[in-house]
PDB file of C-alpha atoms in Angstrom:
ATOM      1  CA  MET A   1      11.226  22.202  20.770  1.00  0.00           C
ATOM      2  CA  ARG A   2      10.363  23.640  17.354  1.00  0.00           C
ATOM      3  CA  ILE A   3      14.031  23.547  16.304  1.00  0.00           C
ATOM      4  CA  ILE A   4      14.305  19.882  17.270  1.00  0.00           C
ATOM      5  CA  THR A   5      11.195  19.056  15.227  1.00  0.00           C
ATOM      6  CA  ILE A   6      12.570  20.906  12.200  1.00  0.00           C
ATOM      7  CA  LEU A   7      15.922  19.168  12.574  1.00  0.00           C
ATOM      8  CA  ILE A   8      14.279  15.732  12.733  1.00  0.00           C
ATOM      9  CA  LEU A   9      12.170  16.478   9.653  1.00  0.00           C
ATOM     10  CA  PHE A  10      15.254  17.702   7.782  1.00  0.00           C
ATOM     11  CA  LEU A  11      17.240  14.574   8.639  1.00  0.00           C
ATOM     12  CA  PHE A  12      14.339  12.317   7.647  1.00  0.00           C
ATOM     13  CA  SER A  13      13.979  14.145   4.330  1.00  0.00           C
ATOM     14  CA  PHE A  14      17.720  13.878   3.687  1.00  0.00           C
ATOM     15  CA  ALA A  15      17.681  10.130   4.369  1.00  0.00           C
ATOM     16  CA  THR A  16      14.784   9.723   1.929  1.00  0.00           C
ATOM     17  CA  LEU A  17      16.625  11.662  -0.766  1.00  0.00           C
ATOM     18  CA  ALA A  18      19.762   9.603  -0.221  1.00  0.00           C
ATOM     19  CA  GLN A  19      17.918   6.346  -0.901  1.00  0.00           C
ATOM     20  CA  GLU A  20      18.929   4.964  -4.264  1.00  0.00           C
ATOM     21  CA  ILE A  21      16.065   4.169  -6.600  1.00  0.00           C
ATOM     22  CA  PRO A  22      16.757   1.124  -8.795  1.00  0.00           C
ATOM     23  CA  LYS A  23      16.337   0.956 -12.560  1.00  0.00           C
ATOM     24  CA  ASN A  24      12.676   0.609 -13.680  1.00  0.00           C
ATOM     25  CA  ALA A  25      11.382   2.143 -10.429  1.00  0.00           C
ATOM     26  CA  HIS A  26      10.055   5.469  -9.160  1.00  0.00           C
ATOM     27  CA  LYS A  27       9.485   7.169  -5.805  1.00  0.00           C
ATOM     28  CA  ASN A  28       6.291   5.978  -4.196  1.00  0.00           C
ATOM     29  CA  ILE A  29       3.401   8.364  -3.601  1.00  0.00           C
ATOM     30  CA  TYR A  30       4.440   8.962   0.012  1.00  0.00           C
ATOM     31  CA  ALA A  31       8.016   9.887  -1.036  1.00  0.00           C
ATOM     32  CA  ASN A  32       9.443   7.591   1.621  1.00  0.00           C
ATOM     33  CA  GLY A  33      10.532   4.732  -0.623  1.00  0.00           C
ATOM     34  CA  TRP A  34      10.137   3.389  -4.131  1.00  0.00           C
ATOM     35  CA  SER A  35       7.882   1.170  -6.218  1.00  0.00           C
ATOM     36  CA  CYS A  36       8.549  -0.694  -9.435  1.00  0.00           C
ATOM     37  CA  ASP A  37       7.206   0.675 -12.702  1.00  0.00           C
ATOM     38  CA  LYS A  38       4.283  -1.093 -14.379  1.00  0.00           C
ATOM     39  CA  GLY A  39       5.471  -4.320 -15.988  1.00  0.00           C
ATOM     40  CA  PHE A  40       8.097  -4.934 -13.305  1.00  0.00           C
ATOM     41  CA  LYS A  41       7.975  -6.678  -9.920  1.00  0.00           C
ATOM     42  CA  LYS A  42      10.020  -6.032  -6.787  1.00  0.00           C
ATOM     43  CA  SER A  43      12.698  -8.589  -5.950  1.00  0.00           C
ATOM     44  CA  ASP A  44      14.998  -7.592  -3.072  1.00  0.00           C
ATOM     45  CA  ASN A  45      16.367  -4.157  -4.037  1.00  0.00           C
ATOM     46  CA  GLN A  46      15.657  -4.328  -7.754  1.00  0.00           C
ATOM     47  CA  CYS A  47      12.807  -4.440 -10.259  1.00  0.00           C
ATOM     48  CA  LEU A  48      12.586  -7.450 -12.562  1.00  0.00           C
ATOM     49  CA  ALA A  49      10.489  -7.585 -15.724  1.00  0.00           C
ATOM     50  CA  VAL A  50       7.266  -9.576 -15.425  1.00  0.00           C
ATOM     51  CA  GLN A  51       7.575 -12.655 -17.647  1.00  0.00           C
ATOM     52  CA  ILE A  52       4.230 -13.007 -19.429  1.00  0.00           C
ATOM     53  CA  PRO A  53       3.488 -16.460 -20.881  1.00  0.00           C
ATOM     54  CA  LYS A  54       1.547 -17.167 -24.065  1.00  0.00           C
ATOM     55  CA  ASN A  55      -2.224 -16.437 -23.769  1.00  0.00           C
ATOM     56  CA  ALA A  56      -1.659 -14.131 -20.780  1.00  0.00           C
ATOM     57  CA  GLN A  57      -1.603 -10.386 -20.180  1.00  0.00           C
ATOM     58  CA  LEU A  58      -0.225  -7.980 -17.611  1.00  0.00           C
ATOM     59  CA  SER A  59      -2.442  -7.781 -14.514  1.00  0.00           C
ATOM     60  CA  TYR A  60      -4.338  -4.613 -13.603  1.00  0.00           C
ATOM     61  CA  LEU A  61      -1.718  -3.560 -11.035  1.00  0.00           C
ATOM     62  CA  GLY A  62       1.080  -4.298 -13.505  1.00  0.00           C
ATOM     63  CA  ASN A  63       3.284  -6.386 -11.214  1.00  0.00           C
ATOM     64  CA  SER A  64       2.048  -9.832 -12.286  1.00  0.00           C
ATOM     65  CA  TRP A  65       0.123 -11.535 -15.094  1.00  0.00           C
ATOM     66  CA  GLU A  66      -3.257 -13.160 -15.603  1.00  0.00           C
ATOM     67  CA  CYS A  67      -4.630 -15.496 -18.225  1.00  0.00           C
ATOM     68  CA  LYS A  68      -6.763 -14.108 -21.023  1.00  0.00           C
ATOM     69  CA  LYS A  69     -10.438 -15.025 -21.224  1.00  0.00           C
ATOM     70  CA  GLY A  70     -10.855 -18.642 -22.240  1.00  0.00           C
ATOM     71  CA  TYR A  71      -7.657 -19.736 -20.492  1.00  0.00           C
ATOM     72  CA  ARG A  72      -6.854 -20.809 -16.939  1.00  0.00           C
ATOM     73  CA  ARG A  73      -3.643 -20.608 -14.964  1.00  0.00           C
ATOM     74  CA  SER A  74      -1.671 -23.800 -14.468  1.00  0.00           C
ATOM     75  CA  GLY A  75       1.705 -23.134 -12.862  1.00  0.00           C
ATOM     76  CA  ASN A  76       3.529 -20.642 -15.074  1.00  0.00           C
ATOM     77  CA  GLN A  77       1.347 -21.070 -18.132  1.00  0.00           C
ATOM     78  CA  CYS A  78      -2.195 -20.531 -19.393  1.00  0.00           C
ATOM     79  CA  LEU A  79      -4.100 -23.538 -20.674  1.00  0.00           C
ATOM     80  CA  ALA A  80      -7.268 -23.400 -22.786  1.00  0.00           C
ATOM     81  CA  VAL A  81     -10.474 -24.007 -20.855  1.00  0.00           C
ATOM     82  CA  GLN A  82     -12.145 -27.165 -22.150  1.00  0.00           C
ATOM     83  CA  ILE A  83     -15.790 -26.294 -22.764  1.00  0.00           C
ATOM     84  CA  PRO A  84     -18.166 -29.271 -22.834  1.00  0.00           C
ATOM     85  CA  LYS A  85     -20.836 -29.679 -25.511  1.00  0.00           C
ATOM     86  CA  ASN A  86     -23.895 -27.463 -24.915  1.00  0.00           C
ATOM     87  CA  ALA A  87     -21.941 -25.176 -22.534  1.00  0.00           C
ATOM     88  CA  GLN A  88     -20.451 -21.718 -22.785  1.00  0.00           C
ATOM     89  CA  LEU A  89     -17.629 -19.838 -21.156  1.00  0.00           C
ATOM     90  CA  SER A  90     -18.655 -18.145 -17.898  1.00  0.00           C
ATOM     91  CA  TYR A  91     -17.633 -14.642 -16.877  1.00  0.00           C
TER      92      TYR A  91
END
């Protein structure tokens, strides 16, 4: 039984090593697959660069973008928040 377990673990490890990691990616923390590097997002079996529009920044996780303070997301762009008289920008 022990030999069978060792054999299964060996074959699983070999299959993991044989998996091709695409450009701009790295092995994930569990060593059973891959994740895209920061600034890239997964698309099928590749990592594509995150396209960051004007007045935006890379998100905390690094696989998307978010608008900077004072801007709001509208489709694929960031528009300035219109602040009325006697008001201020909220958190």
